[in-house]
Amino acid sequence: MNIRLDNVVKTFDTFRAVRGVSLDIESGQLVALLGPSGSGKTTILRMVAGLEYADGGHIHFGDQDATDIPVRDRGVGFVFQHYALFPQMTVAENIAFGMKVSKVKRTKQEIAARVADLLRLVKLEGLGNRFPTQISGGQRQRVALARALAVDPKVLLLDEPFGALDANVRRDLRRWLREIHEELGITTLFVTHDQEEALDLADRVVILNEGKIVQQGTPEEVCRNPNSAFVMNFLGDANRIGAAVVNGKAALPGAELEAAGFADGRASVYLRPRDLDWSATEPGIAATVTRVIDRPDGRRILARAGGGEQIELDVAPETVARPGDQGFVRIHRARVFAESAPN
């Protein structure tokens, strides 16, 4: 089932949460809505679900205008951050609930068989008779997904589904959810503020800010070609250094970068820590080490450049650096944006 949003608007009192969003989601795609708090991503998801109604624009499911269709008639499965399981019901009863109240009538035997299939799918065989309080948080989220899938939804909607779980469990569930998606092929819209989660899971990432789409594309496209300082910053750590653009070159102290297409004047250069290296010799930006942070897979050097700029760089674990050392920051990759770009 493909989904199309045409110039969708949503206003709460005087606050416009969604500002004319248009989006096409192909059938079978897993699309992540990514953005900071207040960017409109959850409001968009709730409008697709029918839990909120758009104040303007249209939402289509395939060829059908679903803008005003009630939530129970949309054929969506919804998974929330906090599971929303019925505590007085067993795991199996939670999964079966939607089928029992559905307009599509099934026999007890059909429901039991479907529950058993879903328990196998989410790798919870043998736990059907337990209650939600008797299983882990990661297992409860699997139950919530199984319950959403039980009614054979046309569209699966996930609202920060792993936000309440610890980092290791989230990583495991991300891989598992991707496997489930590839097996079932259900069109899935996934809301998160976690950049790593979106990039790990999604076929396409839609980045929102202040109720508008600011960039969308494959994980490779948005990572390798951020179109603004906002996207560059939001997708990960980035150092910012002011530069002067002259004749298509951005001049930094000790470095010069291509800035084709930029008018002469001030610009901002953004540098990811992994795109930098430390050297005791030129060329590079002269800097002094202020701190070294050791990590299992490398070291992070915090340094201060001659103009007072703070620079963080990730280097190999064997790199020799101590507070007070003077050296040079070498640039492997960088992005230049006009000084007026949003940040």
mmCIF file of C-alpha atoms in Angstrom:
data_model
loop_
_atom_site.group_PDB
_atom_site.id
_atom_site.type_symbol
_atom_site.label_atom_id
_atom_site.label_comp_id
_atom_site.label_asym_id
_atom_site.label_seq_id
_atom_site.Cartn_x
_atom_site.Cartn_y
_atom_site.Cartn_z
ATOM 1 C CA MET A 1 0.000 0.000 0.000
ATOM 2 C CA ASN A 2 1.524 3.310 -1.042
ATOM 3 C CA ILE A 3 0.830 6.450 1.024
ATOM 4 C CA ARG A 4 0.739 9.996 -0.299
ATOM 5 C CA LEU A 5 0.535 13.237 1.674
ATOM 6 C CA ASP A 6 -0.392 16.327 -0.352
ATOM 7 C CA ASN A 7 0.318 19.692 1.289
ATOM 8 C CA VAL A 8 -0.848 18.503 4.713
ATOM 9 C CA VAL A 9 -1.295 21.114 7.448
ATOM 10 C CA LYS A 10 -2.054 20.730 11.163
ATOM 11 C CA THR A 11 -2.533 23.559 13.663
ATOM 12 C CA PHE A 12 -3.002 23.319 17.426
ATOM 13 C CA ASP A 13 -4.538 26.555 18.762
ATOM 14 C CA THR A 14 -2.161 29.149 17.285
ATOM 15 C CA PHE A 15 0.782 26.764 16.792
ATOM 16 C CA ARG A 16 1.208 25.244 13.339
ATOM 17 C CA ALA A 17 2.766 21.826 13.958
ATOM 18 C CA VAL A 18 2.838 20.688 10.306
ATOM 19 C CA ARG A 19 3.345 23.233 7.534
ATOM 20 C CA GLY A 20 2.358 21.981 4.113
ATOM 21 C CA VAL A 21 4.080 18.577 4.076
ATOM 22 C CA SER A 22 3.994 16.559 0.845
ATOM 23 C CA LEU A 23 5.420 13.049 0.883
ATOM 24 C CA ASP A 24 5.206 9.868 -1.213
ATOM 25 C CA ILE A 25 5.841 6.518 0.469
ATOM 26 C CA GLU A 26 6.103 3.606 -1.917
ATOM 27 C CA SER A 27 4.397 0.321 -1.209
ATOM 28 C CA GLY A 28 6.611 -1.936 0.901
ATOM 29 C CA GLN A 29 9.030 0.832 1.925
ATOM 30 C CA LEU A 30 10.210 1.462 5.463
ATOM 31 C CA VAL A 31 10.407 5.241 5.840
ATOM 32 C CA ALA A 32 11.742 7.035 8.920
ATOM 33 C CA LEU A 33 10.456 10.445 9.993
ATOM 34 C CA LEU A 34 13.431 11.975 11.771
ATOM 35 C CA GLY A 35 13.692 15.277 13.561
ATOM 36 C CA PRO A 36 14.065 17.038 16.903
ATOM 37 C CA SER A 37 11.222 17.426 19.401
ATOM 38 C CA GLY A 38 8.528 19.688 18.000
ATOM 39 C CA SER A 39 9.461 19.075 14.366
ATOM 40 C CA GLY A 40 6.044 17.596 13.504
ATOM 41 C CA LYS A 41 7.003 13.968 12.971
ATOM 42 C CA THR A 42 4.623 12.409 15.524
ATOM 43 C CA THR A 43 1.771 14.685 14.397
ATOM 44 C CA ILE A 44 2.265 13.446 10.825
ATOM 45 C CA LEU A 45 2.200 9.849 12.026
ATOM 46 C CA ARG A 46 -0.995 10.446 14.019
ATOM 47 C CA MET A 47 -2.662 12.028 10.981
ATOM 48 C CA VAL A 48 -1.740 9.026 8.838
ATOM 49 C CA ALA A 49 -3.210 6.797 11.565
ATOM 50 C CA GLY A 50 -6.396 8.847 11.837
ATOM 51 C CA LEU A 51 -5.752 9.783 15.459
ATOM 52 C CA GLU A 52 -5.560 13.438 14.340
ATOM 53 C CA TYR A 53 -7.284 15.047 11.376
ATOM 54 C CA ALA A 54 -5.502 17.369 8.961
ATOM 55 C CA ASP A 55 -6.610 21.011 8.840
ATOM 56 C CA GLY A 56 -5.540 21.203 5.218
ATOM 57 C CA GLY A 57 -4.302 18.964 2.434
ATOM 58 C CA HIS A 58 -5.030 15.319 1.757
ATOM 59 C CA ILE A 59 -3.770 11.859 2.768
ATOM 60 C CA HIS A 60 -4.153 9.021 0.281
ATOM 61 C CA PHE A 61 -3.843 5.278 0.837
ATOM 62 C CA GLY A 62 -3.315 4.008 -2.666
ATOM 63 C CA ASP A 63 -6.083 5.559 -4.787
ATOM 64 C CA GLN A 64 -8.340 6.202 -1.785
ATOM 65 C CA ASP A 65 -8.572 9.611 -0.118
ATOM 66 C CA ALA A 66 -8.189 8.626 3.546
ATOM 67 C CA THR A 67 -8.051 12.172 4.947
ATOM 68 C CA ASP A 68 -11.351 11.901 6.841
ATOM 69 C CA ILE A 69 -11.647 8.134 7.281
ATOM 70 C CA PRO A 70 -11.955 7.116 10.975
ATOM 71 C CA VAL A 71 -8.985 5.343 12.516
ATOM 72 C CA ARG A 72 -10.740 1.970 12.837
ATOM 73 C CA ASP A 73 -11.450 1.908 9.098
ATOM 74 C CA ARG A 74 -7.964 2.779 7.879
ATOM 75 C CA GLY A 75 -6.384 -0.657 8.217
ATOM 76 C CA VAL A 76 -3.317 0.525 10.116
ATOM 77 C CA GLY A 77 -1.305 -1.194 12.817
ATOM 78 C CA PHE A 78 0.129 1.135 15.466
ATOM 79 C CA VAL A 79 3.026 0.476 17.874
ATOM 80 C CA PHE A 80 3.674 3.019 20.626
ATOM 81 C CA GLN A 81 6.808 3.746 22.628
ATOM 82 C CA HIS A 82 5.311 2.469 25.887
ATOM 83 C CA TYR A 83 3.826 -0.806 24.605
ATOM 84 C CA ALA A 84 0.215 -0.038 25.707
ATOM 85 C CA LEU A 85 -0.333 -3.715 26.522
ATOM 86 C CA PHE A 86 -3.276 -4.795 28.661
ATOM 87 C CA PRO A 87 -1.695 -5.836 31.980
ATOM 88 C CA GLN A 88 -4.581 -8.104 32.965
ATOM 89 C CA MET A 89 -4.255 -10.116 29.736
ATOM 90 C CA THR A 90 -1.657 -12.731 28.881
ATOM 91 C CA VAL A 91 0.751 -12.272 25.992
ATOM 92 C CA ALA A 92 -1.447 -14.445 23.772
ATOM 93 C CA GLU A 93 -4.611 -12.584 24.800
ATOM 94 C CA ASN A 94 -2.970 -9.243 24.024
ATOM 95 C CA ILE A 95 -2.029 -10.432 20.543
ATOM 96 C CA ALA A 96 -5.520 -11.868 19.958
ATOM 97 C CA PHE A 97 -7.402 -8.773 21.161
ATOM 98 C CA GLY A 98 -7.540 -6.920 17.857
ATOM 99 C CA MET A 99 -8.763 -9.996 16.013
ATOM 100 C CA LYS A 100 -11.565 -10.548 18.523
ATOM 101 C CA VAL A 101 -12.959 -7.014 18.141
ATOM 102 C CA SER A 102 -12.333 -6.757 14.394
ATOM 103 C CA LYS A 103 -15.139 -6.549 11.841
ATOM 104 C CA VAL A 104 -13.508 -9.546 10.187
ATOM 105 C CA LYS A 105 -14.878 -12.525 12.096
ATOM 106 C CA ARG A 106 -12.586 -15.459 12.882
ATOM 107 C CA THR A 107 -13.174 -18.664 14.741
ATOM 108 C CA LYS A 108 -11.382 -19.383 18.023
ATOM 109 C CA GLN A 109 -9.259 -21.932 16.188
ATOM 110 C CA GLU A 110 -8.259 -19.386 13.519
ATOM 111 C CA ILE A 111 -7.349 -16.823 16.160
ATOM 112 C CA ALA A 112 -5.307 -19.357 18.143
ATOM 113 C CA ALA A 113 -3.443 -20.424 14.993
ATOM 114 C CA ARG A 114 -2.712 -16.803 14.066
ATOM 115 C CA VAL A 115 -1.442 -16.060 17.592
ATOM 116 C CA ALA A 116 0.853 -19.092 17.427
ATOM 117 C CA ASP A 117 2.210 -17.937 14.046
ATOM 118 C CA LEU A 118 2.893 -14.450 15.374
ATOM 119 C CA LEU A 119 4.599 -15.743 18.514
ATOM 120 C CA ARG A 120 6.962 -17.681 16.248
ATOM 121 C CA LEU A 121 7.476 -14.625 14.048
ATOM 122 C CA VAL A 122 8.486 -12.425 16.987
ATOM 123 C CA LYS A 123 10.503 -15.232 18.602
ATOM 124 C CA LEU A 124 8.359 -15.537 21.738
ATOM 125 C CA GLU A 125 7.259 -19.165 21.419
ATOM 126 C CA GLY A 126 6.324 -20.609 24.783
ATOM 127 C CA LEU A 127 5.593 -17.235 26.414
ATOM 128 C CA GLY A 128 1.941 -16.910 25.383
ATOM 129 C CA ASN A 129 0.607 -17.670 28.877
ATOM 130 C CA ARG A 130 2.772 -15.098 30.652
ATOM 131 C CA PHE A 131 1.579 -11.632 31.620
ATOM 132 C CA PRO A 132 3.335 -8.438 30.442
ATOM 133 C CA THR A 133 4.903 -7.900 33.872
ATOM 134 C CA GLN A 134 6.565 -11.320 33.605
ATOM 135 C CA ILE A 135 8.582 -10.547 30.468
ATOM 136 C CA SER A 136 11.319 -8.008 29.637
ATOM 137 C CA GLY A 137 10.837 -4.602 28.029
ATOM 138 C CA GLY A 138 12.222 -5.841 24.731
ATOM 139 C CA GLN A 139 9.845 -8.794 24.790
ATOM 140 C CA ARG A 140 6.900 -6.526 25.582
ATOM 141 C CA GLN A 141 7.717 -4.424 22.532
ATOM 142 C CA ARG A 142 7.746 -7.589 20.425
ATOM 143 C CA VAL A 143 4.294 -8.420 21.769
ATOM 144 C CA ALA A 144 3.105 -4.928 20.843
ATOM 145 C CA LEU A 145 4.358 -5.441 17.288
ATOM 146 C CA ALA A 146 2.723 -8.877 17.071
ATOM 147 C CA ARG A 147 -0.582 -7.352 18.228
ATOM 148 C CA ALA A 148 -0.314 -4.669 15.535
ATOM 149 C CA LEU A 149 0.386 -7.306 12.877
ATOM 150 C CA ALA A 150 -2.412 -9.613 14.011
ATOM 151 C CA VAL A 151 -5.101 -7.715 12.099
ATOM 152 C CA ASP A 152 -3.131 -7.848 8.805
ATOM 153 C CA PRO A 153 -2.684 -4.068 8.501
ATOM 154 C CA LYS A 154 -2.147 -2.366 5.165
ATOM 155 C CA VAL A 155 0.221 0.077 6.863
ATOM 156 C CA LEU A 156 2.392 -0.277 9.983
ATOM 157 C CA LEU A 157 3.054 2.853 12.062
ATOM 158 C CA LEU A 158 5.764 2.943 14.715
ATOM 159 C CA ASP A 159 6.046 5.861 17.144
ATOM 160 C CA GLU A 160 9.447 5.849 18.898
ATOM 161 C CA PRO A 161 8.983 2.096 19.523
ATOM 162 C CA PHE A 162 12.374 1.557 21.169
ATOM 163 C CA GLY A 163 12.650 4.812 23.090
ATOM 164 C CA ALA A 164 11.954 3.225 26.489
ATOM 165 C CA LEU A 165 14.609 0.520 26.098
ATOM 166 C CA ASP A 166 18.326 0.513 26.860
ATOM 167 C CA ALA A 167 20.905 0.913 24.096
ATOM 168 C CA ASN A 168 21.862 -2.752 23.681
ATOM 169 C CA VAL A 169 18.238 -3.911 23.507
ATOM 170 C CA ARG A 170 17.445 -1.148 21.002
ATOM 171 C CA ARG A 171 20.260 -2.273 18.718
ATOM 172 C CA ASP A 172 19.085 -5.892 18.802
ATOM 173 C CA LEU A 173 15.464 -4.920 18.146
ATOM 174 C CA ARG A 174 16.441 -2.672 15.245
ATOM 175 C CA ARG A 175 18.098 -5.556 13.448
ATOM 176 C CA TRP A 176 15.168 -7.819 14.250
ATOM 177 C CA LEU A 177 12.586 -5.280 13.032
ATOM 178 C CA ARG A 178 14.448 -4.880 9.745
ATOM 179 C CA GLU A 179 14.354 -8.665 9.283
ATOM 180 C CA ILE A 180 10.611 -8.727 10.026
ATOM 181 C CA HIS A 181 10.007 -5.931 7.541
ATOM 182 C CA GLU A 182 11.942 -7.668 4.793
ATOM 183 C CA GLU A 183 9.963 -10.863 5.431
ATOM 184 C CA LEU A 184 6.502 -9.241 5.480
ATOM 185 C CA GLY A 185 6.993 -6.267 3.157
ATOM 186 C CA ILE A 186 4.388 -4.054 4.878
ATOM 187 C CA THR A 187 4.558 -0.338 4.137
ATOM 188 C CA THR A 188 5.992 1.096 7.354
ATOM 189 C CA LEU A 189 6.267 4.630 8.686
ATOM 190 C CA PHE A 190 8.626 4.966 11.617
ATOM 191 C CA VAL A 191 9.071 8.000 13.889
ATOM 192 C CA THR A 192 12.298 8.579 15.793
ATOM 193 C CA HIS A 193 14.574 11.354 17.021
ATOM 194 C CA ASP A 194 17.498 8.885 17.058
ATOM 195 C CA GLN A 195 19.652 9.428 13.965
ATOM 196 C CA GLU A 196 21.419 6.073 14.232
ATOM 197 C CA GLU A 197 18.094 4.263 14.516
ATOM 198 C CA ALA A 198 16.705 5.929 11.389
ATOM 199 C CA LEU A 199 19.844 5.308 9.341
ATOM 200 C CA ASP A 200 20.079 1.673 10.454
ATOM 201 C CA LEU A 201 16.468 0.809 9.679
ATOM 202 C CA ALA A 202 15.045 2.924 6.903
ATOM 203 C CA ASP A 203 14.950 2.613 3.136
ATOM 204 C CA ARG A 204 14.355 6.354 3.083
ATOM 205 C CA VAL A 205 14.851 9.043 5.723
ATOM 206 C CA VAL A 206 12.655 12.160 5.887
ATOM 207 C CA ILE A 207 14.200 14.906 8.032
ATOM 208 C CA LEU A 208 11.830 17.480 9.517
ATOM 209 C CA ASN A 209 12.328 20.791 11.262
ATOM 210 C CA GLU A 210 9.669 23.217 12.474
ATOM 211 C CA GLY A 211 6.889 21.329 10.705
ATOM 212 C CA LYS A 212 8.565 21.165 7.290
ATOM 213 C CA ILE A 213 10.564 18.568 5.375
ATOM 214 C CA VAL A 214 14.105 19.925 5.052
ATOM 215 C CA GLN A 215 15.646 16.913 3.286
ATOM 216 C CA GLN A 216 14.747 13.381 2.301
ATOM 217 C CA GLY A 217 16.554 10.528 0.614
ATOM 218 C CA THR A 218 18.280 7.229 1.222
ATOM 219 C CA PRO A 219 20.530 6.999 4.288
ATOM 220 C CA GLU A 220 23.508 7.337 1.947
ATOM 221 C CA GLU A 221 22.105 10.460 0.291
ATOM 222 C CA VAL A 222 21.314 12.362 3.480
ATOM 223 C CA CYS A 223 24.594 11.347 5.153
ATOM 224 C CA ARG A 224 26.894 12.057 2.231
ATOM 225 C CA ASN A 225 25.106 15.116 0.859
ATOM 226 C CA PRO A 226 23.441 17.089 3.665
ATOM 227 C CA ASN A 227 21.755 20.085 2.070
ATOM 228 C CA SER A 228 21.976 22.483 5.023
ATOM 229 C CA ALA A 229 23.874 23.238 8.183
ATOM 230 C CA PHE A 230 20.817 22.051 10.148
ATOM 231 C CA VAL A 231 20.938 18.586 8.561
ATOM 232 C CA MET A 232 24.715 18.414 8.931
ATOM 233 C CA ASN A 233 24.431 19.183 12.652
ATOM 234 C CA PHE A 234 21.390 17.023 13.298
ATOM 235 C CA LEU A 235 22.831 13.875 11.749
ATOM 236 C CA GLY A 236 25.865 13.810 14.037
ATOM 237 C CA ASP A 237 28.702 15.668 15.696
ATOM 238 C CA ALA A 238 30.077 18.503 13.605
ATOM 239 C CA ASN A 239 32.662 21.184 14.286
ATOM 240 C CA ARG A 240 31.876 24.635 12.873
ATOM 241 C CA ILE A 241 34.599 27.062 11.824
ATOM 242 C CA GLY A 242 34.049 30.430 10.163
ATOM 243 C CA ALA A 243 35.738 30.954 6.810
ATOM 244 C CA ALA A 244 36.156 33.572 4.110
ATOM 245 C CA VAL A 245 35.151 32.603 0.563
ATOM 246 C CA VAL A 246 37.173 34.225 -2.216
ATOM 247 C CA ASN A 247 37.045 33.116 -5.861
ATOM 248 C CA GLY A 248 35.412 29.767 -5.082
ATOM 249 C CA LYS A 249 37.752 28.889 -2.217
ATOM 250 C CA ALA A 250 36.967 28.842 1.522
ATOM 251 C CA ALA A 251 40.048 29.982 3.417
ATOM 252 C CA LEU A 252 40.764 28.647 6.899
ATOM 253 C CA PRO A 253 43.909 29.196 8.945
ATOM 254 C CA GLY A 254 46.229 26.562 7.470
ATOM 255 C CA ALA A 255 43.705 25.077 5.015
ATOM 256 C CA GLU A 256 41.795 25.939 1.861
ATOM 257 C CA LEU A 257 38.619 24.175 0.681
ATOM 258 C CA GLU A 258 36.617 24.122 -2.536
ATOM 259 C CA ALA A 259 33.553 26.407 -2.369
ATOM 260 C CA ALA A 260 32.431 26.476 -5.986
ATOM 261 C CA GLY A 261 29.184 28.347 -6.500
ATOM 262 C CA PHE A 262 29.507 30.448 -3.344
ATOM 263 C CA ALA A 263 29.583 34.211 -3.555
ATOM 264 C CA ASP A 264 32.580 35.917 -2.001
ATOM 265 C CA GLY A 265 32.014 36.599 1.687
ATOM 266 C CA ARG A 266 31.584 34.757 4.978
ATOM 267 C CA ALA A 267 30.749 31.052 5.163
ATOM 268 C CA SER A 268 30.709 28.246 7.714
ATOM 269 C CA VAL A 269 32.772 25.093 7.363
ATOM 270 C CA TYR A 270 31.433 21.960 9.071
ATOM 271 C CA LEU A 271 33.822 19.142 9.942
ATOM 272 C CA ARG A 272 32.840 15.761 11.359
ATOM 273 C CA PRO A 273 35.264 14.369 13.995
ATOM 274 C CA ARG A 274 35.805 11.201 11.926
ATOM 275 C CA ASP A 275 36.795 13.299 8.913
ATOM 276 C CA LEU A 276 39.762 14.821 10.738
ATOM 277 C CA ASP A 277 43.161 13.570 11.839
ATOM 278 C CA TRP A 278 45.931 14.727 14.174
ATOM 279 C CA SER A 279 49.504 15.309 13.108
ATOM 280 C CA ALA A 280 52.605 16.726 14.730
ATOM 281 C CA THR A 281 53.594 18.331 11.423
ATOM 282 C CA GLU A 282 52.008 20.602 8.819
ATOM 283 C CA PRO A 283 49.848 20.982 6.797
ATOM 284 C CA GLY A 284 46.660 21.548 8.755
ATOM 285 C CA ILE A 285 44.995 23.873 11.229
ATOM 286 C CA ALA A 286 47.405 24.707 14.055
ATOM 287 C CA ALA A 287 45.864 23.643 17.383
ATOM 288 C CA THR A 288 46.652 22.692 20.976
ATOM 289 C CA VAL A 289 45.288 19.549 22.638
ATOM 290 C CA THR A 290 43.091 20.391 25.638
ATOM 291 C CA ARG A 291 41.805 16.899 26.466
ATOM 292 C CA VAL A 292 41.974 13.284 25.270
ATOM 293 C CA ILE A 293 39.043 10.881 25.739
ATOM 294 C CA ASP A 294 39.735 7.168 25.295
ATOM 295 C CA ARG A 295 37.086 4.834 23.922
ATOM 296 C CA PRO A 296 37.099 1.106 23.068
ATOM 297 C CA ASP A 297 37.452 1.750 19.338
ATOM 298 C CA GLY A 298 39.589 4.881 19.301
ATOM 299 C CA ARG A 299 40.378 8.223 20.899
ATOM 300 C CA ARG A 300 38.670 11.590 20.764
ATOM 301 C CA ILE A 301 40.975 14.596 20.841
ATOM 302 C CA LEU A 302 39.635 17.962 21.970
ATOM 303 C CA ALA A 303 41.780 20.803 20.679
ATOM 304 C CA ARG A 304 41.737 24.585 20.471
ATOM 305 C CA ALA A 305 42.746 26.272 17.237
ATOM 306 C CA GLY A 306 44.735 29.485 17.084
ATOM 307 C CA GLY A 307 41.597 31.573 16.611
ATOM 308 C CA GLY A 308 39.982 30.050 19.701
ATOM 309 C CA GLU A 309 37.789 27.543 17.836
ATOM 310 C CA GLN A 310 37.104 24.286 19.658
ATOM 311 C CA ILE A 311 37.693 21.228 17.443
ATOM 312 C CA GLU A 312 36.912 17.600 18.249
ATOM 313 C CA LEU A 313 38.414 14.793 16.199
ATOM 314 C CA ASP A 314 38.224 10.998 16.339
ATOM 315 C CA VAL A 315 41.528 9.233 15.762
ATOM 316 C CA ALA A 316 43.017 5.748 15.871
ATOM 317 C CA PRO A 317 43.653 4.371 19.385
ATOM 318 C CA GLU A 318 47.424 4.359 18.831
ATOM 319 C CA THR A 319 47.529 8.092 18.053
ATOM 320 C CA VAL A 320 49.881 9.825 20.512
ATOM 321 C CA ALA A 321 48.373 12.981 21.995
ATOM 322 C CA ARG A 322 48.366 14.556 25.453
ATOM 323 C CA PRO A 323 46.890 17.763 26.861
ATOM 324 C CA GLY A 324 49.191 20.638 26.002
ATOM 325 C CA ASP A 325 50.605 19.039 22.841
ATOM 326 C CA GLN A 326 50.768 21.341 19.841
ATOM 327 C CA GLY A 327 50.109 20.017 16.372
ATOM 328 C CA PHE A 328 47.869 20.257 13.336
ATOM 329 C CA VAL A 329 44.323 19.143 12.470
ATOM 330 C CA ARG A 330 44.258 17.638 9.003
ATOM 331 C CA ILE A 331 40.991 17.763 7.051
ATOM 332 C CA HIS A 332 39.953 14.768 4.948
ATOM 333 C CA ARG A 333 36.361 15.880 4.256
ATOM 334 C CA ALA A 334 34.357 19.025 4.969
ATOM 335 C CA ARG A 335 31.120 20.775 4.019
ATOM 336 C CA VAL A 336 30.814 24.487 3.313
ATOM 337 C CA PHE A 337 27.529 26.355 3.843
ATOM 338 C CA ALA A 338 26.608 29.988 3.401
ATOM 339 C CA GLU A 339 26.832 31.983 6.622
ATOM 340 C CA SER A 340 23.069 32.571 6.532
ATOM 341 C CA ALA A 341 22.279 28.819 6.420
ATOM 342 C CA PRO A 342 20.102 27.575 9.352
ATOM 343 C CA ASN A 343 21.988 25.881 12.154
#
